mmCIF file of C-alpha atoms in Angstrom:
data_model
loop_
_atom_site.group_PDB
_atom_site.id
_atom_site.type_symbol
_atom_site.label_atom_id
_atom_site.label_comp_id
_atom_site.label_asym_id
_atom_site.label_seq_id
_atom_site.Cartn_x
_atom_site.Cartn_y
_atom_site.Cartn_z
ATOM 1 C CA MET A 10 4.884 53.652 91.189
ATOM 2 C CA ALA A 11 6.920 55.748 89.282
ATOM 3 C CA GLN A 12 8.749 55.467 86.050
ATOM 4 C CA THR A 13 12.296 56.622 85.052
ATOM 5 C CA ALA A 14 12.685 59.363 82.574
ATOM 6 C CA ILE A 15 16.349 60.453 81.570
ATOM 7 C CA ALA A 16 16.617 64.185 81.187
ATOM 8 C CA ALA A 17 18.387 65.421 78.047
ATOM 9 C CA SER A 18 21.581 67.584 78.424
ATOM 10 C CA ARG A 19 20.465 71.044 79.109
ATOM 11 C CA MET A 20 19.662 69.641 82.707
ATOM 12 C CA PRO A 21 22.456 69.815 85.346
ATOM 13 C CA ASP A 22 24.594 66.631 85.591
ATOM 14 C CA THR A 23 22.980 65.927 88.841
ATOM 15 C CA ASP A 24 19.770 65.582 86.999
ATOM 16 C CA ALA A 25 20.725 63.054 84.649
ATOM 17 C CA GLY A 26 17.977 60.670 85.741
ATOM 18 C CA ARG A 27 14.813 61.708 87.631
ATOM 19 C CA GLN A 28 11.357 60.029 88.391
ATOM 20 C CA VAL A 29 8.065 61.098 86.875
ATOM 21 C CA PRO A 30 4.718 59.917 88.093
ATOM 22 C CA SER A 31 3.484 56.564 86.954
ATOM 23 C CA GLY A 32 1.291 56.921 83.846
ATOM 24 C CA THR A 33 2.926 60.016 82.646
ATOM 25 C CA ASP A 34 2.688 60.298 78.757
ATOM 26 C CA LEU A 35 6.478 60.591 78.241
ATOM 27 C CA VAL A 36 6.228 62.040 74.848
ATOM 28 C CA GLU A 37 4.286 65.147 75.974
ATOM 29 C CA TRP A 38 6.683 65.129 79.123
ATOM 30 C CA TYR A 39 9.853 65.639 76.933
ATOM 31 C CA TYR A 40 7.882 68.284 74.838
ATOM 32 C CA ALA A 41 7.197 70.140 78.172
ATOM 33 C CA GLN A 42 10.915 69.932 79.030
ATOM 34 C CA GLY A 43 11.861 71.581 75.848
ATOM 35 C CA PHE A 44 14.271 68.920 74.370
ATOM 36 C CA SER A 45 12.595 68.011 71.139
ATOM 37 C CA ASP A 46 13.073 69.235 67.498
ATOM 38 C CA GLY A 47 9.460 69.794 66.892
ATOM 39 C CA LEU A 48 8.707 66.280 66.405
ATOM 40 C CA PRO A 49 7.862 63.455 69.088
ATOM 41 C CA VAL A 50 10.872 62.023 70.633
ATOM 42 C CA VAL A 51 11.506 58.449 71.802
ATOM 43 C CA PRO A 52 11.685 58.447 75.651
ATOM 44 C CA PRO A 53 15.318 57.420 76.477
ATOM 45 C CA THR A 54 14.752 54.671 78.903
ATOM 46 C CA PRO A 55 17.849 53.546 80.756
ATOM 47 C CA ALA A 56 18.313 50.222 78.942
ATOM 48 C CA LYS A 57 18.209 51.927 75.581
ATOM 49 C CA VAL A 58 20.596 54.622 76.727
ATOM 50 C CA ALA A 59 22.972 52.009 78.324
ATOM 51 C CA ALA A 60 23.077 50.264 74.914
ATOM 52 C CA CYS A 61 24.090 53.384 72.884
ATOM 53 C CA ILE A 62 26.826 54.142 75.855
ATOM 54 C CA GLU A 63 27.967 50.535 75.259
ATOM 55 C CA ALA A 64 28.347 51.023 71.523
ATOM 56 C CA LEU A 65 30.229 54.296 72.124
ATOM 57 C CA GLY A 66 32.777 52.490 74.252
ATOM 58 C CA GLY A 67 31.301 52.916 77.950
ATOM 59 C CA GLU A 68 32.665 55.755 80.156
ATOM 60 C CA PRO A 69 29.277 57.636 80.126
ATOM 61 C CA GLY A 70 30.997 60.685 81.602
ATOM 62 C CA LEU A 71 33.709 60.975 79.071
ATOM 63 C CA VAL A 72 33.343 64.304 77.110
ATOM 64 C CA GLU A 73 33.672 63.730 73.445
ATOM 65 C CA CYS A 74 33.457 67.309 72.253
ATOM 66 C CA ARG A 75 31.968 70.720 73.399
ATOM 67 C CA VAL A 76 29.220 72.112 71.202
ATOM 68 C CA PRO A 77 28.996 75.932 70.498
ATOM 69 C CA PRO A 78 27.428 78.364 70.630
ATOM 70 C CA ARG A 79 26.443 77.230 74.126
ATOM 71 C CA TRP A 80 29.527 75.189 74.467
ATOM 72 C CA GLY A 81 28.056 72.542 76.297
ATOM 73 C CA ASN A 82 29.882 69.321 77.115
ATOM 74 C CA LEU A 83 28.858 66.303 74.938
ATOM 75 C CA THR A 84 29.453 63.239 77.343
ATOM 76 C CA ARG A 85 28.944 59.823 75.919
ATOM 77 C CA GLU A 86 25.593 59.693 78.128
ATOM 78 C CA VAL A 87 24.356 62.926 76.699
ATOM 79 C CA LEU A 88 25.275 61.729 73.211
ATOM 80 C CA ALA A 89 23.527 58.503 73.958
ATOM 81 C CA ILE A 90 20.395 60.153 75.165
ATOM 82 C CA ASN A 91 20.025 62.423 72.189
ATOM 83 C CA MET A 92 20.567 59.404 69.954
ATOM 84 C CA VAL A 93 17.706 57.280 71.476
ATOM 85 C CA MET A 94 15.603 60.317 71.486
ATOM 86 C CA ALA A 95 16.005 60.697 67.771
ATOM 87 C CA GLY A 96 15.206 57.048 67.220
ATOM 88 C CA CYS A 97 18.909 55.684 66.455
ATOM 89 C CA LEU A 98 20.021 52.338 66.885
ATOM 90 C CA PRO A 99 23.159 51.728 68.841
ATOM 91 C CA ASP A 100 24.855 50.392 65.617
ATOM 92 C CA TYR A 101 24.668 54.043 64.435
ATOM 93 C CA ALA A 102 26.786 55.431 67.307
ATOM 94 C CA PRO A 103 30.216 55.494 65.499
ATOM 95 C CA VAL A 104 28.678 57.461 62.828
ATOM 96 C CA VAL A 105 26.845 60.104 64.933
ATOM 97 C CA ARG A 106 30.055 60.445 67.150
ATOM 98 C CA ALA A 107 32.312 60.830 64.236
ATOM 99 C CA ALA A 108 29.973 63.556 62.616
ATOM 100 C CA LEU A 109 29.956 65.561 65.884
ATOM 101 C CA LEU A 110 33.813 65.439 66.092
ATOM 102 C CA ALA A 111 34.055 66.574 62.368
ATOM 103 C CA LEU A 112 31.353 69.395 63.132
ATOM 104 C CA THR A 113 33.364 70.457 66.313
ATOM 105 C CA ASP A 114 36.701 70.779 64.346
ATOM 106 C CA ALA A 115 37.763 74.485 64.599
ATOM 107 C CA ALA A 116 37.768 74.655 60.522
ATOM 108 C CA PHE A 117 34.072 73.962 60.276
ATOM 109 C CA ASN A 118 33.278 76.979 62.365
ATOM 110 C CA LEU A 119 30.314 75.457 64.083
ATOM 111 C CA ASN A 120 29.677 78.462 66.312
ATOM 112 C CA GLY A 121 28.934 80.567 63.037
ATOM 113 C CA VAL A 122 27.071 77.915 61.429
ATOM 114 C CA GLN A 123 24.631 77.629 64.303
ATOM 115 C CA ALA A 124 24.111 81.610 64.923
ATOM 116 C CA THR A 125 24.003 82.686 61.486
ATOM 117 C CA THR A 126 21.071 84.494 59.661
ATOM 118 C CA HIS A 127 21.633 82.358 56.669
ATOM 119 C CA MET A 128 19.728 79.104 56.171
ATOM 120 C CA ALA A 129 23.159 76.890 56.248
ATOM 121 C CA SER A 130 22.674 73.427 57.687
ATOM 122 C CA PRO A 131 25.181 70.588 58.455
ATOM 123 C CA LEU A 132 24.964 68.088 55.469
ATOM 124 C CA LEU A 133 26.467 64.772 56.150
ATOM 125 C CA VAL A 134 27.760 62.260 53.811
ATOM 126 C CA VAL A 135 28.876 58.721 54.559
ATOM 127 C CA ASN A 136 31.333 56.776 52.557
ATOM 128 C CA GLY A 137 32.595 53.153 53.066
ATOM 129 C CA PRO A 138 31.350 49.699 54.428
ATOM 130 C CA ILE A 139 29.434 51.145 57.269
ATOM 131 C CA ARG A 140 26.813 52.439 54.779
ATOM 132 C CA GLN A 141 25.536 48.903 54.174
ATOM 133 C CA ALA A 142 26.482 47.725 57.656
ATOM 134 C CA ILE A 143 23.849 49.965 59.222
ATOM 135 C CA GLY A 144 21.432 50.032 56.222
ATOM 136 C CA MET A 145 21.896 53.450 55.061
ATOM 137 C CA ASN A 146 19.919 54.624 51.950
ATOM 138 C CA ALA A 147 22.295 55.917 48.891
ATOM 139 C CA GLY A 148 19.728 55.372 46.317
ATOM 140 C CA CYS A 149 16.261 56.403 45.331
ATOM 141 C CA ASN A 150 15.064 59.262 47.337
ATOM 142 C CA VAL A 151 18.325 59.709 49.062
ATOM 143 C CA PHE A 152 17.635 63.119 50.293
ATOM 144 C CA GLY A 153 14.138 62.220 51.405
ATOM 145 C CA SER A 154 12.216 60.108 53.702
ATOM 146 C CA GLY A 155 11.982 56.396 54.304
ATOM 147 C CA ASN A 156 15.342 55.346 55.785
ATOM 148 C CA ARG A 157 15.795 55.124 59.462
ATOM 149 C CA ALA A 158 19.641 55.176 59.426
ATOM 150 C CA ASN A 159 19.606 58.367 57.175
ATOM 151 C CA ALA A 160 16.815 60.060 59.234
ATOM 152 C CA THR A 161 17.737 59.543 62.835
ATOM 153 C CA ILE A 162 21.412 59.900 62.410
ATOM 154 C CA GLY A 163 20.784 63.348 60.869
ATOM 155 C CA ARG A 164 18.264 64.085 63.532
ATOM 156 C CA ALA A 165 20.417 63.121 66.501
ATOM 157 C CA ILE A 166 23.015 65.553 65.175
ATOM 158 C CA ARG A 167 20.127 68.274 65.196
ATOM 159 C CA LEU A 168 19.013 67.509 68.692
ATOM 160 C CA ILE A 169 22.645 67.650 69.975
ATOM 161 C CA LEU A 170 23.097 71.040 68.217
ATOM 162 C CA LEU A 171 19.829 72.247 69.843
ATOM 163 C CA ASN A 172 20.006 70.508 73.339
ATOM 164 C CA VAL A 173 24.001 70.760 73.911
ATOM 165 C CA GLY A 174 24.884 73.650 71.569
ATOM 166 C CA GLY A 175 21.797 75.596 72.401
ATOM 167 C CA GLY A 176 20.951 76.490 68.862
ATOM 168 C CA TRP A 177 17.258 77.355 69.453
ATOM 169 C CA PRO A 178 15.468 79.197 66.710
ATOM 170 C CA GLY A 179 15.124 82.922 67.724
ATOM 171 C CA ASP A 180 17.533 82.297 70.678
ATOM 172 C CA LEU A 181 21.070 81.599 69.563
ATOM 173 C CA ASP A 182 19.989 80.250 66.059
ATOM 174 C CA LYS A 183 19.195 83.437 64.137
ATOM 175 C CA SER A 184 18.479 82.053 60.866
ATOM 176 C CA THR A 185 15.920 84.152 58.867
ATOM 177 C CA LEU A 186 14.413 81.014 56.904
ATOM 178 C CA GLY A 187 16.198 77.756 57.774
ATOM 179 C CA HIS A 188 15.384 74.768 55.695
ATOM 180 C CA PRO A 189 13.997 71.282 56.077
ATOM 181 C CA GLY A 190 17.545 70.013 56.411
ATOM 182 C CA LYS A 191 17.660 71.476 59.860
ATOM 183 C CA TYR A 192 15.380 68.371 60.884
ATOM 184 C CA THR A 193 17.945 65.855 59.257
ATOM 185 C CA TYR A 194 20.274 66.416 56.430
ATOM 186 C CA CYS A 195 22.328 62.950 56.002
ATOM 187 C CA ILE A 196 22.947 60.631 53.033
ATOM 188 C CA ALA A 197 25.391 58.083 51.950
ATOM 189 C CA GLU A 198 27.388 57.943 48.515
ATOM 190 C CA ASN A 199 25.881 55.415 46.169
ATOM 191 C CA GLU A 200 29.315 53.789 45.443
ATOM 192 C CA GLU A 201 27.773 50.445 44.061
ATOM 193 C CA ALA A 202 25.906 52.400 41.215
ATOM 194 C CA SER A 203 28.817 55.093 40.743
ATOM 195 C CA PRO A 204 31.355 54.660 38.137
ATOM 196 C CA LEU A 205 33.884 57.030 39.715
ATOM 197 C CA ALA A 206 35.896 56.196 42.863
ATOM 198 C CA PRO A 207 34.218 56.970 45.977
ATOM 199 C CA TYR A 208 34.717 60.552 47.458
ATOM 200 C CA HIS A 209 36.861 59.222 50.281
ATOM 201 C CA VAL A 210 39.379 57.362 47.972
ATOM 202 C CA GLU A 211 39.481 60.615 46.244
ATOM 203 C CA LYS A 212 40.922 62.085 49.382
ATOM 204 C CA GLY A 213 43.410 59.487 50.324
ATOM 205 C CA PHE A 214 41.415 57.041 52.295
ATOM 206 C CA LYS A 215 41.264 53.240 51.314
ATOM 207 C CA ALA A 216 37.802 51.947 49.948
ATOM 208 C CA GLU A 217 37.550 49.858 53.174
ATOM 209 C CA ASP A 218 37.660 52.675 55.343
ATOM 210 C CA SER A 219 34.448 54.377 56.335
ATOM 211 C CA THR A 220 34.197 57.974 56.693
ATOM 212 C CA VAL A 221 31.880 60.928 57.206
ATOM 213 C CA PHE A 222 32.020 64.409 55.324
ATOM 214 C CA VAL A 223 30.311 67.534 56.582
ATOM 215 C CA ILE A 224 29.683 70.700 54.895
ATOM 216 C CA ALA A 225 27.595 73.710 56.192
ATOM 217 C CA ALA A 226 24.990 73.729 53.127
ATOM 218 C CA GLU A 227 21.758 75.235 51.507
ATOM 219 C CA PRO A 228 19.289 72.893 50.306
ATOM 220 C CA PRO A 229 19.893 70.665 47.076
ATOM 221 C CA HIS A 230 19.038 72.819 43.962
ATOM 222 C CA SER A 231 17.762 70.424 41.292
ATOM 223 C CA VAL A 232 19.700 69.939 37.791
ATOM 224 C CA THR A 233 17.600 68.497 35.259
ATOM 225 C CA ASN A 234 19.059 67.288 31.761
ATOM 226 C CA HIS A 235 17.423 64.592 30.005
ATOM 227 C CA VAL A 236 19.065 65.586 26.567
ATOM 228 C CA ALA A 237 22.673 65.361 26.731
ATOM 229 C CA ASN A 238 24.500 62.243 25.922
ATOM 230 C CA ASP A 239 28.113 63.780 26.611
ATOM 231 C CA PRO A 240 30.046 65.309 29.693
ATOM 232 C CA GLU A 241 29.884 68.805 28.507
ATOM 233 C CA GLY A 242 26.214 68.824 27.893
ATOM 234 C CA ILE A 243 25.393 67.584 31.326
ATOM 235 C CA LEU A 244 28.042 69.704 33.172
ATOM 236 C CA ASP A 245 26.861 72.887 31.318
ATOM 237 C CA SER A 246 23.442 72.368 32.898
ATOM 238 C CA ILE A 247 25.175 72.128 36.547
ATOM 239 C CA CYS A 248 27.303 75.194 35.569
ATOM 240 C CA SER A 249 24.079 77.111 35.063
ATOM 241 C CA ALA A 250 22.566 76.144 38.462
ATOM 242 C CA MET A 251 26.081 77.117 39.861
ATOM 243 C CA SER A 252 26.214 80.700 37.944
ATOM 244 C CA THR A 253 23.204 82.340 39.542
ATOM 245 C CA ILE A 254 23.957 85.370 41.723
ATOM 246 C CA ALA A 255 21.595 84.513 44.672
ATOM 247 C CA HIS A 256 23.230 81.780 46.434
ATOM 248 C CA ASN A 257 25.921 82.231 49.349
ATOM 249 C CA ASN A 258 28.831 81.025 47.267
ATOM 250 C CA ALA A 259 28.336 83.816 44.611
ATOM 251 C CA VAL A 260 28.835 86.362 47.257
ATOM 252 C CA SER A 261 31.052 84.691 49.822
ATOM 253 C CA SER A 262 32.919 81.989 47.846
ATOM 254 C CA GLY A 263 33.931 79.119 49.980
ATOM 255 C CA HIS A 264 32.972 75.497 49.184
ATOM 256 C CA CYS A 265 30.103 73.715 47.485
ATOM 257 C CA ALA A 266 28.857 70.152 46.899
ATOM 258 C CA VAL A 267 27.675 68.527 43.590
ATOM 259 C CA VAL A 268 25.611 65.306 43.651
ATOM 260 C CA LEU A 269 25.697 63.408 40.289
ATOM 261 C CA GLY A 270 22.644 61.150 39.862
ATOM 262 C CA PRO A 271 24.030 57.635 38.844
ATOM 263 C CA GLU A 272 22.432 58.021 35.363
ATOM 264 C CA HIS A 273 24.355 61.239 34.847
ATOM 265 C CA ALA A 274 27.405 59.929 36.330
ATOM 266 C CA GLN A 275 27.463 56.963 34.039
ATOM 267 C CA THR A 276 26.902 58.990 30.979
ATOM 268 C CA ILE A 277 29.991 61.068 31.919
ATOM 269 C CA ALA A 278 32.192 58.158 32.827
ATOM 270 C CA ARG A 279 31.462 56.395 29.460
ATOM 271 C CA HIS A 280 33.511 59.238 27.810
ATOM 272 C CA GLY A 281 36.430 58.528 30.170
ATOM 273 C CA TRP A 282 35.939 61.476 32.499
ATOM 274 C CA LYS A 283 37.218 61.134 36.082
ATOM 275 C CA ARG A 284 36.351 63.018 39.013
ATOM 276 C CA HIS A 285 39.073 65.606 38.545
ATOM 277 C CA ASP A 286 37.841 66.265 35.042
ATOM 278 C CA ILE A 287 34.526 66.811 36.238
ATOM 279 C CA ARG A 288 35.284 69.210 39.124
ATOM 280 C CA SER A 289 37.938 71.236 36.683
ATOM 281 C CA TYR A 290 35.056 71.714 34.047
ATOM 282 C CA LEU A 291 32.686 72.871 36.553
ATOM 283 C CA TRP A 292 35.206 75.240 38.214
ATOM 284 C CA THR A 293 36.331 76.545 34.750
ATOM 285 C CA TYR A 294 32.954 77.172 33.208
ATOM 286 C CA ALA A 295 30.542 78.030 36.017
ATOM 287 C CA ARG A 296 31.414 81.934 36.334
ATOM 288 C CA ILE A 297 29.503 84.900 37.256
ATOM 289 C CA ARG A 298 29.908 88.461 36.010
ATOM 290 C CA PHE A 299 30.987 90.585 38.848
ATOM 291 C CA GLY A 300 28.953 93.462 37.757
ATOM 292 C CA ASP A 301 25.912 91.215 38.239
ATOM 293 C CA ILE A 302 26.898 90.439 42.132
ATOM 294 C CA ALA A 303 27.518 94.066 42.332
ATOM 295 C CA PHE A 304 24.562 95.341 40.823
ATOM 296 C CA ASP A 305 26.475 97.336 38.455
ATOM 297 C CA HIS A 306 27.276 99.620 41.593
ATOM 298 C CA ARG A 307 23.919 101.173 41.150
ATOM 299 C CA TYR A 308 23.753 101.287 45.207
ATOM 300 C CA GLY A 309 27.351 102.397 45.475
ATOM 301 C CA LYS A 310 30.585 101.002 44.521
ATOM 302 C CA ILE A 311 31.083 97.337 45.747
ATOM 303 C CA TYR A 312 34.446 95.689 46.371
ATOM 304 C CA ASN A 313 33.245 92.748 48.393
ATOM 305 C CA ARG A 314 35.921 91.661 50.734
ATOM 306 C CA ASN A 315 34.174 88.251 51.374
ATOM 307 C CA LEU A 316 35.599 87.286 47.820
ATOM 308 C CA PRO A 317 39.413 86.310 47.481
ATOM 309 C CA ALA A 318 41.498 89.210 46.694
ATOM 310 C CA TRP A 319 42.665 87.742 43.388
ATOM 311 C CA TYR A 320 39.288 88.038 41.945
ATOM 312 C CA LYS A 321 38.862 90.758 39.477
ATOM 313 C CA ARG A 322 36.316 93.339 40.183
ATOM 314 C CA ASP A 323 35.933 94.683 36.786
ATOM 315 C CA LEU A 324 32.349 95.040 36.066
ATOM 316 C CA GLU A 325 32.683 92.697 33.122
ATOM 317 C CA ALA A 326 35.006 90.101 34.843
ATOM 318 C CA GLN A 327 33.932 86.413 35.011
ATOM 319 C CA ILE A 328 34.668 85.158 38.589
ATOM 320 C CA PRO A 329 34.523 81.593 39.609
ATOM 321 C CA VAL A 330 31.684 80.141 42.022
ATOM 322 C CA VAL A 331 34.371 79.125 44.294
ATOM 323 C CA PRO A 332 38.171 79.692 44.459
ATOM 324 C CA SER A 333 39.556 76.283 42.934
ATOM 325 C CA ALA A 334 38.123 72.842 41.727
ATOM 326 C CA ASP A 335 39.208 71.496 45.023
ATOM 327 C CA ASN A 336 36.463 73.416 46.718
ATOM 328 C CA ILE A 337 34.016 71.452 44.793
ATOM 329 C CA HIS A 338 32.872 68.291 46.520
ATOM 330 C CA LEU A 339 31.601 65.654 44.222
ATOM 331 C CA PHE A 340 29.474 62.745 45.078
ATOM 332 C CA VAL A 341 27.295 60.122 43.154
ATOM 333 C CA ALA A 342 24.129 59.447 44.946
ATOM 334 C CA GLY A 343 20.299 58.733 44.266
ATOM 335 C CA GLY A 344 18.309 56.115 42.377
ATOM 336 C CA ASP A 345 19.212 54.356 39.234
ATOM 337 C CA ALA A 346 16.497 55.958 37.129
ATOM 338 C CA GLY A 347 16.196 59.665 36.304
ATOM 339 C CA ARG A 348 18.465 62.118 34.497
ATOM 340 C CA PHE A 349 18.905 64.268 37.406
ATOM 341 C CA SER A 350 21.761 65.620 39.505
ATOM 342 C CA ALA A 351 22.126 68.659 42.339
ATOM 343 C CA PHE A 352 23.964 71.627 43.062
ATOM 344 C CA ILE A 353 24.126 72.164 46.759
ATOM 345 C CA PRO A 354 25.634 75.749 47.651
ATOM 346 C CA GLY A 355 27.706 76.163 50.749
ATOM 347 C CA TRP A 356 27.554 78.920 53.655
ATOM 348 C CA GLY A 357 30.707 80.585 52.098
ATOM 349 C CA HIS A 358 34.359 81.138 53.092
ATOM 350 C CA MET A 359 33.425 81.351 56.774
ATOM 351 C CA THR A 360 33.340 77.677 56.949
ATOM 352 C CA SER A 361 35.345 74.664 55.660
ATOM 353 C CA PRO A 362 34.036 71.087 55.024
ATOM 354 C CA VAL A 363 35.650 68.371 57.190
ATOM 355 C CA LEU A 364 36.290 64.735 56.103
ATOM 356 C CA ARG A 365 36.745 62.506 59.142
ATOM 357 C CA ALA A 366 37.315 58.579 59.296
ATOM 358 C CA ILE A 367 34.824 56.775 61.505
ATOM 359 C CA ASP A 368 37.710 55.162 63.556
ATOM 360 C CA GLY A 369 39.456 58.698 63.764
ATOM 361 C CA GLN A 370 42.377 57.410 61.780
ATOM 362 C CA GLY A 371 43.925 59.462 58.850
ATOM 363 C CA PRO A 372 44.441 58.442 55.273
ATOM 364 C CA VAL A 373 47.097 55.550 55.385
ATOM 365 C CA GLY A 374 48.831 56.572 52.167
ATOM 366 C CA GLY A 375 50.092 53.813 49.928
ATOM 367 C CA ALA A 376 50.659 53.402 46.035
ATOM 368 C CA ASP A 377 46.950 52.668 45.278
ATOM 369 C CA CYS A 378 45.680 55.046 42.720
ATOM 370 C CA VAL A 379 42.025 54.692 41.497
ATOM 371 C CA ASP A 380 40.036 56.713 38.970
ATOM 372 C CA GLY A 381 42.757 59.313 38.689
ATOM 373 C CA ALA A 382 42.746 59.824 42.600
ATOM 374 C CA CYS A 383 45.834 58.642 44.396
ATOM 375 C CA ALA A 384 46.253 57.861 48.197
ATOM 376 C CA VAL A 385 48.934 60.151 49.875
#
């Protein structure tokens, strides 16, 4: 007797399925094929793969996108195989597909993110009703372990970046250090605990729309403030975390993310502050002395063309961490208890975040305005 094992996407299309001897340890077999991220994978049986293909709309040979830097074709069958290997349920398929389409948008520059020596990894943030429909965690330990949807959606993305994109460490992935988010880096916004409008509503979507946001990012940098009972005090702590000279935004500008814990968000909102107020405060007061990132020219005069041309290069000039308040992407997530937030630096000006609706539709516009943000 023999058993069917479906090969992952680095195999030629004609080898999409092959027979292996009965009794083969399929987990070890997939390790031997080189299809794993280092953790055991779920053997992608034909039935499980077929269920995921159906959830994607059928047509297993349909190419959803091409994944750099190897530029492999991501067919629905290959997407389904990697989803199953990651441990995904078929219900997660729309989120995984939307995330891959966002990541392969030209603005994101996935080719650069995959091959950089920096530690950047794609972070996914999901908004809208689909979060609850598939059981995502937006609360306690949101960046950590314990939730199947968060863990396996992020892992499916990583397996595709490896198996289809060819981003294998030491080969096309040249990251010096990497970070744990390169296993899985996927959360949902805690809209239920947030006193602010959801992120996707600020960007013009309706609350009933479901979206995925992707940004190339470093790990979360914890911000602790158990003292302040006003917006300024809490945000000054976040400004402090943002104003170091060691993260990539300091030397390469670009985009970043801030995740407010619910306690911090509620304290700020009680004073009437909206999303725009928070982002504007952070942009205005999170500043870096140019002389610090230029090391006061002690290694030679530095201009730094990675920073916008309009930044002053005087040694005493205070420059912003990112070019505008719109480059700060603000979310509320985490557990109800604990006065903690996080600053998440981006990769720099070499990439732009992408927000995509799960159904592929753009903002519909309209007259609705929520929390100072209007659909346009």
